[in-house]
Amino acid sequence: MPTPPNPRELRIQDFHYHLPAERIAPEPLADRAASRLLVSRAGVISDKTFRDLPGELPTDSLLIFNNTRVVRARLLAKRPTGGAVELFCLEPVAPHRALELALQQTESCTWRCLVGNGRRWKEGPVSLAFSFAGQPATLWAERQAAEAGGESLIDFRWQPASLPFAEVLRAAGHLPLPPYLHRPDTATDAVRYQTVYAAHEGAVAAPTAGLHFTPEIIAELAARGIATGHVTLHVGAGTFQPVKAEAMADHPMHSEPIIVQASLLQQLLAHQPRPVMAVGTTSLRTLESLYWLGAALLQNPGTTPAELEVSQWQPYADGLAPTPSEALQALLAYLDATGSAAIEARTRLLIAPGYRFRLVQGLITNFHQPESTLLLLVAALLGPGWRAVYDHALAHGYRFLSYGDSSLLLPG
């Protein structure tokens, strides 16, 4: 048996392919389910449409969706002189770091933001006039501290002060479309850059594998007896972060919050050892992170909620390797002991060739950018066969990236 690659030593340039600009889908199709579906089953590739998906899945599958909802996190403010400043809200800092609490905050708050055109913003607040319920409203933003990578801590305040910050973003903000689309968001994006099952606000990028699903397809899954469940991973801007390091050892993986209800853990446990299918890389990272959280709890039962985090290299270190059922049972025991209804944690998990999957046996996903961590994840699942999948997609006219076509990857 060949020795698996060491993910730290992988060179990102080995995961390059040529993606012509015209193959990047600039707009969604009029019909979500009309997208094409490449099926790779144990290395055998076939061409379908997304409406064929329910019939292509193993009949005893459990399909896991990420039910995060994209927030309108881009704010286009003005300096007193009239110059524009763009603020991209990344994560809350004060008075709450917990996302759901931060979005319900009234009057004022502090967020870490990416700042566009910030060099001319020397001091003082910038402002954004908007309307809420037909009445005039104003948001002010003041830079507290600049950080590395163009990020800054931004103090926000607004009138009417009684508005939750979530309502401010809905009324004043714009959807943060992927930067490679090179266009402003539209009324169509407001609907189509959300999944039909989106429920919990907090993402700044859509879990795009789910954009193809319609209520009719979800109903057909149920009619065929294919079980479904939901996790929440609030997709961060780091999903677009390019890998600039030559070797993966020097690439810092971004951190994202995950929330998984006890009922889903019980569903996963009862489903073992039948196949679990992830809808999208975010669902997959969440599911695999659950395994490593459970493994960590078995090693250190005294772990506090603040310490619940999967590190980038945790799966590649020597240590306890429980069965998936043991890891899930450890999570349920932790929830029982703490009186919690859900696991709330963070993950920096990097899945790359050399990774051994614990909970997931298949993936539904779009086609990803060259030299990206998402492509590394696909390569970890398929092995060297990832190139055949991408070569086929390029040769047969598939559309790529967020608004592009889909694939069902079953390694066999």
CSV table of C-alpha atoms in Angstrom, one decimal:
chain,number,residue,atom,x,y,z
A,1,MET,CA,0.0,0.0,0.0
A,2,PRO,CA,1.5,3.4,-1.0
A,3,THR,CA,2.3,5.8,1.8
A,4,PRO,CA,-0.3,8.7,1.9
A,5,PRO,CA,1.1,12.1,1.1
A,6,ASN,CA,2.0,14.5,4.0
A,7,PRO,CA,-0.4,17.4,3.6
A,8,ARG,CA,2.2,19.8,5.0
A,9,GLU,CA,4.5,19.0,2.1
A,10,LEU,CA,2.0,19.4,-0.7
A,11,ARG,CA,2.8,22.1,-3.3
A,12,ILE,CA,-0.2,24.1,-4.2
A,13,GLN,CA,1.1,24.4,-7.8
A,14,ASP,CA,0.5,20.7,-8.2
A,15,PHE,CA,-3.3,21.5,-8.0
A,16,HIS,CA,-3.3,23.9,-10.9
A,17,TYR,CA,-5.5,23.7,-14.0
A,18,HIS,CA,-6.3,26.3,-16.6
A,19,LEU,CA,-9.7,27.8,-16.1
A,20,PRO,CA,-10.7,30.1,-19.0
A,21,ALA,CA,-12.6,33.3,-17.8
A,22,GLU,CA,-15.5,32.4,-20.1
A,23,ARG,CA,-16.1,29.2,-18.2
A,24,ILE,CA,-16.9,31.0,-14.9
A,25,ALA,CA,-20.6,31.4,-14.7
A,26,PRO,CA,-21.4,35.1,-14.2
A,27,GLU,CA,-25.1,34.7,-13.5
A,28,PRO,CA,-27.4,31.9,-12.1
A,29,LEU,CA,-29.5,29.9,-14.5
A,30,ALA,CA,-33.2,30.8,-14.6
A,31,ASP,CA,-34.1,27.4,-13.2
A,32,ARG,CA,-32.0,26.2,-10.2
A,33,ALA,CA,-32.4,22.5,-11.1
A,34,ALA,CA,-31.5,23.0,-14.8
A,35,SER,CA,-27.8,22.9,-14.0
A,36,ARG,CA,-25.7,20.0,-15.2
A,37,LEU,CA,-24.5,17.3,-12.9
A,38,LEU,CA,-21.3,15.4,-13.4
A,39,VAL,CA,-21.4,12.1,-11.7
A,40,SER,CA,-18.1,10.4,-10.8
A,41,ARG,CA,-18.8,6.9,-9.4
A,42,ALA,CA,-15.7,4.9,-8.5
A,43,GLY,CA,-13.9,6.8,-11.2
A,44,VAL,CA,-16.5,6.3,-13.9
A,45,ILE,CA,-17.9,9.6,-15.2
A,46,SER,CA,-21.3,10.3,-16.6
A,47,ASP,CA,-23.2,13.5,-17.5
A,48,LYS,CA,-26.6,14.2,-16.0
A,49,THR,CA,-28.8,17.1,-15.0
A,50,PHE,CA,-29.3,18.2,-11.4
A,51,ARG,CA,-32.9,16.9,-11.5
A,52,ASP,CA,-31.4,13.4,-11.8
A,53,LEU,CA,-29.7,13.7,-8.5
A,54,PRO,CA,-32.2,11.8,-6.3
A,55,GLY,CA,-31.9,8.7,-8.6
A,56,GLU,CA,-28.1,8.8,-8.5
A,57,LEU,CA,-27.7,8.7,-4.7
A,58,PRO,CA,-27.3,5.4,-2.9
A,59,THR,CA,-30.8,4.5,-1.6
A,60,ASP,CA,-29.7,4.4,2.0
A,61,SER,CA,-28.0,7.8,2.0
A,62,LEU,CA,-28.3,10.5,4.6
A,63,LEU,CA,-27.9,13.8,2.9
A,64,ILE,CA,-26.5,16.7,5.0
A,65,PHE,CA,-27.2,20.4,4.1
A,66,ASN,CA,-25.6,23.5,5.5
A,67,ASN,CA,-28.5,25.8,6.4
A,68,THR,CA,-26.5,29.0,6.9
A,69,ARG,CA,-28.0,32.2,5.4
A,70,VAL,CA,-25.9,34.9,3.7
A,71,VAL,CA,-26.0,38.3,5.3
A,72,ARG,CA,-25.8,41.6,3.4
A,73,ALA,CA,-22.3,42.2,4.8
A,74,ARG,CA,-21.0,44.8,2.3
A,75,LEU,CA,-21.6,48.4,3.4
A,76,LEU,CA,-20.9,51.3,1.0
A,77,ALA,CA,-20.3,54.3,3.2
A,78,LYS,CA,-19.2,57.9,2.5
A,79,ARG,CA,-16.5,60.1,4.0
A,80,PRO,CA,-17.6,63.7,4.9
A,81,THR,CA,-15.8,64.8,1.7
A,82,GLY,CA,-18.0,62.5,-0.3
A,83,GLY,CA,-15.3,59.8,-1.0
A,84,ALA,CA,-16.5,56.2,-0.9
A,85,VAL,CA,-15.3,53.6,1.7
A,86,GLU,CA,-16.4,50.0,1.5
A,87,LEU,CA,-16.8,48.0,4.8
A,88,PHE,CA,-17.0,44.2,4.5
A,89,CYS,CA,-18.2,42.8,7.9
A,90,LEU,CA,-16.3,39.7,8.7
A,91,GLU,CA,-16.9,38.8,12.4
A,92,PRO,CA,-18.3,40.5,15.5
A,93,VAL,CA,-15.9,41.6,18.3
A,94,ALA,CA,-18.0,43.5,20.9
A,95,PRO,CA,-20.2,43.5,22.9
A,96,HIS,CA,-20.8,39.9,21.6
A,97,ARG,CA,-18.5,37.5,19.7
A,98,ALA,CA,-21.4,35.0,19.3
A,99,LEU,CA,-22.8,35.7,15.8
A,100,GLU,CA,-26.5,35.4,16.6
A,101,LEU,CA,-26.2,37.6,19.6
A,102,ALA,CA,-24.2,40.2,17.7
A,103,LEU,CA,-26.8,40.4,14.9
A,104,GLN,CA,-29.5,41.2,17.5
A,105,GLN,CA,-27.4,43.9,19.1
A,106,THR,CA,-29.0,47.4,19.1
A,107,GLU,CA,-27.6,50.9,19.1
A,108,SER,CA,-23.9,50.1,18.6
A,109,CYS,CA,-21.3,47.3,18.1
A,110,THR,CA,-17.8,46.6,16.9
A,111,TRP,CA,-16.9,44.2,14.1
A,112,ARG,CA,-13.7,43.2,12.3
A,113,CYS,CA,-14.0,44.4,8.7
A,114,LEU,CA,-12.2,44.4,5.5
A,115,VAL,CA,-11.8,48.1,4.4
A,116,GLY,CA,-11.9,49.1,0.8
A,117,ASN,CA,-10.5,52.5,-0.3
A,118,GLY,CA,-9.4,53.1,3.3
A,119,ARG,CA,-6.2,54.9,2.6
A,120,ARG,CA,-7.9,58.2,2.3
A,121,TRP,CA,-10.0,57.6,5.4
A,122,LYS,CA,-7.7,59.2,8.0
A,123,GLU,CA,-10.0,59.8,11.0
A,124,GLY,CA,-13.5,60.5,12.0
A,125,PRO,CA,-16.7,58.6,11.1
A,126,VAL,CA,-18.0,57.6,7.7
A,127,SER,CA,-21.7,57.4,7.2
A,128,LEU,CA,-24.4,55.6,5.2
A,129,ALA,CA,-27.9,56.9,4.8
A,130,PHE,CA,-30.6,54.3,4.2
A,131,SER,CA,-34.3,53.8,4.8
A,132,PHE,CA,-36.1,51.4,7.1
A,133,ALA,CA,-39.9,50.8,7.0
A,134,GLY,CA,-40.1,53.9,4.8
A,135,GLN,CA,-38.3,56.1,7.3
A,136,PRO,CA,-34.9,57.7,7.0
A,137,ALA,CA,-32.0,56.0,8.9
A,138,THR,CA,-28.3,56.5,9.3
A,139,LEU,CA,-25.3,54.2,10.0
A,140,TRP,CA,-22.0,55.7,11.2
A,141,ALA,CA,-18.7,53.8,11.3
A,142,GLU,CA,-15.4,54.8,12.9
A,143,ARG,CA,-12.1,52.9,12.6
A,144,GLN,CA,-10.8,51.9,15.9
A,145,ALA,CA,-7.6,50.0,14.8
A,146,ALA,CA,-6.1,48.8,11.6
A,147,GLU,CA,-4.9,45.2,11.4
A,148,ALA,CA,-2.9,43.1,9.0
A,149,GLY,CA,-4.4,42.1,5.6
A,150,GLY,CA,-6.5,45.2,5.1
A,151,GLU,CA,-8.7,44.4,8.1
A,152,SER,CA,-9.7,46.9,10.8
A,153,LEU,CA,-11.8,47.0,13.9
A,154,ILE,CA,-14.8,49.2,13.1
A,155,ASP,CA,-17.2,50.8,15.7
A,156,PHE,CA,-20.7,51.1,14.3
A,157,ARG,CA,-23.6,53.1,15.7
A,158,TRP,CA,-27.0,53.9,14.1
A,159,GLN,CA,-30.3,55.6,14.3
A,160,PRO,CA,-33.0,54.5,15.0
A,161,ALA,CA,-30.9,52.9,17.8
A,162,SER,CA,-33.6,50.4,18.5
A,163,LEU,CA,-32.9,48.5,15.2
A,164,PRO,CA,-31.0,45.2,15.6
A,165,PHE,CA,-27.8,45.2,13.6
A,166,ALA,CA,-29.3,42.4,11.5
A,167,GLU,CA,-32.0,44.8,10.3
A,168,VAL,CA,-29.4,47.5,9.6
A,169,LEU,CA,-27.5,45.1,7.4
A,170,ARG,CA,-30.6,43.9,5.6
A,171,ALA,CA,-31.7,47.5,4.9
A,172,ALA,CA,-28.3,49.1,4.2
A,173,GLY,CA,-26.0,46.3,3.0
A,174,HIS,CA,-25.3,44.5,-0.2
A,175,LEU,CA,-24.7,40.8,-0.7
A,176,PRO,CA,-21.0,39.9,-0.8
A,177,LEU,CA,-20.8,38.2,-4.1
A,178,PRO,CA,-17.6,36.3,-4.9
A,179,PRO,CA,-14.9,38.8,-6.0
A,180,TYR,CA,-14.3,36.9,-9.3
A,181,LEU,CA,-17.8,37.9,-10.6
A,182,HIS,CA,-16.7,41.5,-10.9
A,183,ARG,CA,-20.2,43.0,-10.7
A,184,PRO,CA,-22.5,44.5,-8.1
A,185,ASP,CA,-25.3,42.4,-6.6
A,186,THR,CA,-28.8,42.6,-8.1
A,187,ALA,CA,-32.4,41.8,-7.1
A,188,THR,CA,-31.9,38.4,-8.7
A,189,ASP,CA,-28.9,37.6,-6.5
A,190,ALA,CA,-31.0,38.5,-3.4
A,191,VAL,CA,-33.0,35.3,-4.1
A,192,ARG,CA,-30.6,33.1,-6.0
A,193,TYR,CA,-27.5,33.6,-3.8
A,194,GLN,CA,-29.4,31.9,-1.0
A,195,THR,CA,-30.4,28.2,-0.7
A,196,VAL,CA,-34.1,27.5,-0.5
A,197,TYR,CA,-33.5,26.0,2.9
A,198,ALA,CA,-31.3,28.8,4.4
A,199,ALA,CA,-32.4,29.4,8.0
A,200,HIS,CA,-29.6,31.0,10.2
A,201,GLU,CA,-28.0,34.3,9.2
A,202,GLY,CA,-24.2,34.6,9.5
A,203,ALA,CA,-22.4,33.6,6.3
A,204,VAL,CA,-20.6,36.1,4.0
A,205,ALA,CA,-20.6,33.6,1.2
A,206,ALA,CA,-23.2,31.1,0.1
A,207,PRO,CA,-22.8,27.3,0.5
A,208,THR,CA,-23.1,27.2,-3.3
A,209,ALA,CA,-23.5,23.4,-3.7
A,210,GLY,CA,-27.0,23.9,-2.2
A,211,LEU,CA,-28.0,26.6,-4.7
A,212,HIS,CA,-29.2,23.9,-7.2
A,213,PHE,CA,-31.8,22.4,-4.8
A,214,THR,CA,-35.5,23.1,-5.2
A,215,PRO,CA,-38.4,22.2,-3.0
A,216,GLU,CA,-39.4,19.7,-5.6
A,217,ILE,CA,-36.1,17.9,-5.5
A,218,ILE,CA,-36.1,17.9,-1.7
A,219,ALA,CA,-39.6,16.3,-1.9
A,220,GLU,CA,-38.4,13.7,-4.3
A,221,LEU,CA,-35.5,12.8,-1.9
A,222,ALA,CA,-38.1,12.2,0.8
A,223,ALA,CA,-40.3,10.1,-1.6
A,224,ARG,CA,-37.3,7.9,-2.4
A,225,GLY,CA,-36.6,7.4,1.3
A,226,ILE,CA,-33.4,9.4,1.3
A,227,ALA,CA,-33.0,10.9,4.8
A,228,THR,CA,-31.8,14.5,5.2
A,229,GLY,CA,-30.4,16.6,8.0
A,230,HIS,CA,-28.9,20.1,8.6
A,231,VAL,CA,-25.8,21.5,10.1
A,232,THR,CA,-24.7,25.2,10.3
A,233,LEU,CA,-21.3,26.5,9.2
A,234,HIS,CA,-21.3,30.2,8.7
A,235,VAL,CA,-19.1,30.6,5.7
A,236,GLY,CA,-16.4,33.2,6.1
A,237,ALA,CA,-14.5,35.4,3.6
A,238,GLY,CA,-11.6,33.1,4.1
A,239,THR,CA,-13.3,30.7,1.7
A,240,PHE,CA,-12.0,33.0,-1.1
A,241,GLN,CA,-8.5,33.3,0.5
A,242,PRO,CA,-5.9,32.3,-2.1
A,243,VAL,CA,-3.1,29.9,-1.1
A,244,LYS,CA,0.0,32.1,-1.4
A,245,ALA,CA,2.4,29.8,0.2
A,246,GLU,CA,4.4,27.3,-1.9
A,247,ALA,CA,3.9,24.5,0.6
A,248,MET,CA,0.7,23.9,2.6
A,249,ALA,CA,2.7,23.9,5.8
A,250,ASP,CA,2.9,27.7,5.4
A,251,HIS,CA,-0.8,28.4,4.6
A,252,PRO,CA,-2.9,29.4,7.6
A,253,MET,CA,-6.4,27.9,7.3
A,254,HIS,CA,-9.3,30.3,8.1
A,255,SER,CA,-11.5,29.7,11.2
A,256,GLU,CA,-15.3,29.3,10.8
A,257,PRO,CA,-18.1,28.8,13.4
A,258,ILE,CA,-20.2,25.6,13.3
A,259,ILE,CA,-23.4,24.8,15.1
A,260,VAL,CA,-24.8,21.3,15.2
A,261,GLN,CA,-27.9,20.3,17.1
A,262,ALA,CA,-28.0,17.2,19.3
A,263,SER,CA,-30.8,15.8,17.1
A,264,LEU,CA,-28.5,15.7,14.1
A,265,LEU,CA,-25.8,14.0,16.1
A,266,GLN,CA,-28.3,11.3,17.1
A,267,GLN,CA,-29.4,11.0,13.5
A,268,LEU,CA,-25.8,10.5,12.4
A,269,LEU,CA,-25.2,7.9,15.1
A,270,ALA,CA,-28.3,6.0,14.2
A,271,HIS,CA,-27.3,6.0,10.5
A,272,GLN,CA,-23.9,4.4,11.0
A,273,PRO,CA,-22.4,2.7,9.0
A,274,ARG,CA,-24.6,3.6,6.1
A,275,PRO,CA,-23.4,6.3,3.7
A,276,VAL,CA,-23.5,10.0,4.6
A,277,MET,CA,-23.4,12.5,1.7
A,278,ALA,CA,-22.4,16.1,2.2
A,279,VAL,CA,-24.0,18.9,0.2
A,280,GLY,CA,-21.1,21.1,-0.3
A,281,THR,CA,-17.6,21.4,1.1
A,282,THR,CA,-18.9,23.4,4.1
A,283,SER,CA,-21.2,20.6,5.2
A,284,LEU,CA,-18.3,18.1,4.7
A,285,ARG,CA,-15.9,20.2,6.8
A,286,THR,CA,-18.5,20.4,9.5
A,287,LEU,CA,-19.2,16.7,9.6
A,288,GLU,CA,-15.5,15.8,9.6
A,289,SER,CA,-14.9,18.4,12.3
A,290,LEU,CA,-17.5,16.7,14.5
A,291,TYR,CA,-15.4,13.6,14.4
A,292,TRP,CA,-12.3,15.4,15.6
A,293,LEU,CA,-14.2,17.3,18.2
A,294,GLY,CA,-15.5,14.0,19.6
A,295,ALA,CA,-11.9,12.5,19.4
A,296,ALA,CA,-10.6,15.5,21.4
A,297,LEU,CA,-13.3,15.2,24.0
A,298,LEU,CA,-12.4,11.5,24.5
A,299,GLN,CA,-8.8,12.5,25.1
A,300,ASN,CA,-9.7,15.5,27.3
A,301,PRO,CA,-13.2,15.2,28.9
A,302,GLY,CA,-12.6,18.5,30.8
A,303,THR,CA,-12.6,20.5,27.6
A,304,THR,CA,-14.6,23.8,28.0
A,305,PRO,CA,-16.9,25.3,25.5
A,306,ALA,CA,-14.3,28.0,24.6
A,307,GLU,CA,-11.8,25.3,23.8
A,308,LEU,CA,-14.0,23.5,21.3
A,309,GLU,CA,-12.0,24.1,18.1
A,310,VAL,CA,-10.6,21.8,15.4
A,311,SER,CA,-7.1,22.9,14.5
A,312,GLN,CA,-5.7,22.9,11.0
A,313,TRP,CA,-3.4,19.9,11.5
A,314,GLN,CA,-5.2,18.0,14.2
A,315,PRO,CA,-6.2,15.1,11.9
A,316,TYR,CA,-2.6,14.5,10.9
A,317,ALA,CA,-1.1,14.1,14.4
A,318,ASP,CA,-0.6,10.8,16.1
A,319,GLY,CA,-3.2,10.2,18.8
A,320,LEU,CA,-6.5,8.6,19.7
A,321,ALA,CA,-8.5,7.5,16.6
A,322,PRO,CA,-12.0,6.4,17.8
A,323,THR,CA,-14.6,5.0,15.6
A,324,PRO,CA,-17.2,7.5,14.2
A,325,SER,CA,-19.8,6.1,16.6
A,326,GLU,CA,-17.5,6.6,19.5
A,327,ALA,CA,-16.8,10.2,18.5
A,328,LEU,CA,-20.5,11.0,18.1
A,329,GLN,CA,-21.3,9.4,21.4
A,330,ALA,CA,-18.6,11.6,23.1
A,331,LEU,CA,-20.3,14.7,21.6
A,332,LEU,CA,-23.7,13.6,22.9
A,333,ALA,CA,-22.3,12.8,26.3
A,334,TYR,CA,-20.7,16.3,26.4
A,335,LEU,CA,-24.0,18.0,25.5
A,336,ASP,CA,-25.8,15.9,28.2
A,337,ALA,CA,-23.1,16.8,30.8
A,338,THR,CA,-23.2,20.6,30.0
A,339,GLY,CA,-27.0,20.8,29.5
A,340,SER,CA,-26.6,22.1,26.0
A,341,ALA,CA,-28.8,21.5,23.0
A,342,ALA,CA,-26.1,22.0,20.3
A,343,ILE,CA,-22.4,21.8,19.7
A,344,GLU,CA,-21.1,25.3,19.1
A,345,ALA,CA,-17.4,25.3,18.0
A,346,ARG,CA,-15.0,26.6,15.5
A,347,THR,CA,-13.0,24.7,12.9
A,348,ARG,CA,-9.8,25.4,11.0
A,349,LEU,CA,-9.8,21.9,9.5
A,350,LEU,CA,-7.7,21.6,6.3
A,351,ILE,CA,-8.7,18.5,4.3
A,352,ALA,CA,-6.1,17.7,1.7
A,353,PRO,CA,-4.6,14.5,0.1
A,354,GLY,CA,-3.5,12.3,2.9
A,355,TYR,CA,-6.6,12.9,4.9
A,356,ARG,CA,-8.8,9.9,5.8
A,357,PHE,CA,-12.5,10.6,5.8
A,358,ARG,CA,-14.4,9.4,8.9
A,359,LEU,CA,-18.1,10.4,8.5
A,360,VAL,CA,-18.5,11.3,4.9
A,361,GLN,CA,-18.7,8.9,1.9
A,362,GLY,CA,-19.7,11.2,-0.9
A,363,LEU,CA,-19.9,14.9,-1.9
A,364,ILE,CA,-22.2,17.1,-4.0
A,365,THR,CA,-20.2,20.2,-5.0
A,366,ASN,CA,-19.6,22.8,-7.7
A,367,PHE,CA,-16.3,23.1,-9.6
A,368,HIS,CA,-13.7,25.0,-7.6
A,369,GLN,CA,-10.9,27.5,-8.4
A,370,PRO,CA,-7.4,26.2,-9.3
A,371,GLU,CA,-4.9,26.1,-6.4
A,372,SER,CA,-7.6,26.5,-3.7
A,373,THR,CA,-8.2,24.7,-0.4
A,374,LEU,CA,-11.6,23.6,-1.8
A,375,LEU,CA,-9.9,21.8,-4.7
A,376,LEU,CA,-7.5,20.2,-2.2
A,377,LEU,CA,-10.6,18.8,-0.4
A,378,VAL,CA,-11.9,17.3,-3.7
A,379,ALA,CA,-8.5,15.8,-4.4
A,380,ALA,CA,-8.5,14.3,-0.9
A,381,LEU,CA,-11.8,12.6,-1.6
A,382,LEU,CA,-11.1,11.4,-5.2
A,383,GLY,CA,-7.3,11.0,-5.1
A,384,PRO,CA,-5.5,11.6,-8.4
A,385,GLY,CA,-8.8,11.0,-10.2
A,386,TRP,CA,-9.8,14.7,-9.5
A,387,ARG,CA,-7.9,15.6,-12.7
A,388,ALA,CA,-10.1,13.3,-14.8
A,389,VAL,CA,-13.2,14.9,-13.3
A,390,TYR,CA,-12.0,18.5,-14.0
A,391,ASP,CA,-10.6,17.6,-17.5
A,392,HIS,CA,-14.0,16.1,-18.4
A,393,ALA,CA,-15.9,19.1,-17.0
A,394,LEU,CA,-13.7,21.5,-19.1
A,395,ALA,CA,-14.0,19.4,-22.2
A,396,HIS,CA,-17.8,19.0,-22.0
A,397,GLY,CA,-18.8,22.6,-21.4
A,398,TYR,CA,-19.6,22.6,-17.7
A,399,ARG,CA,-19.9,26.0,-16.0
A,400,PHE,CA,-17.6,26.7,-13.1
A,401,LEU,CA,-17.5,28.3,-9.6
A,402,SER,CA,-20.4,29.7,-7.5
A,403,TYR,CA,-23.1,30.0,-10.1
A,404,GLY,CA,-21.8,27.1,-12.1
A,405,ASP,CA,-22.8,23.5,-12.6
A,406,SER,CA,-22.6,20.7,-10.0
A,407,SER,CA,-21.0,17.3,-9.4
A,408,LEU,CA,-21.8,14.2,-7.4
A,409,LEU,CA,-18.5,12.6,-6.3
A,410,LEU,CA,-18.7,9.0,-5.1
A,411,PRO,CA,-15.2,7.6,-4.6
A,412,GLY,CA,-16.5,4.0,-4.3
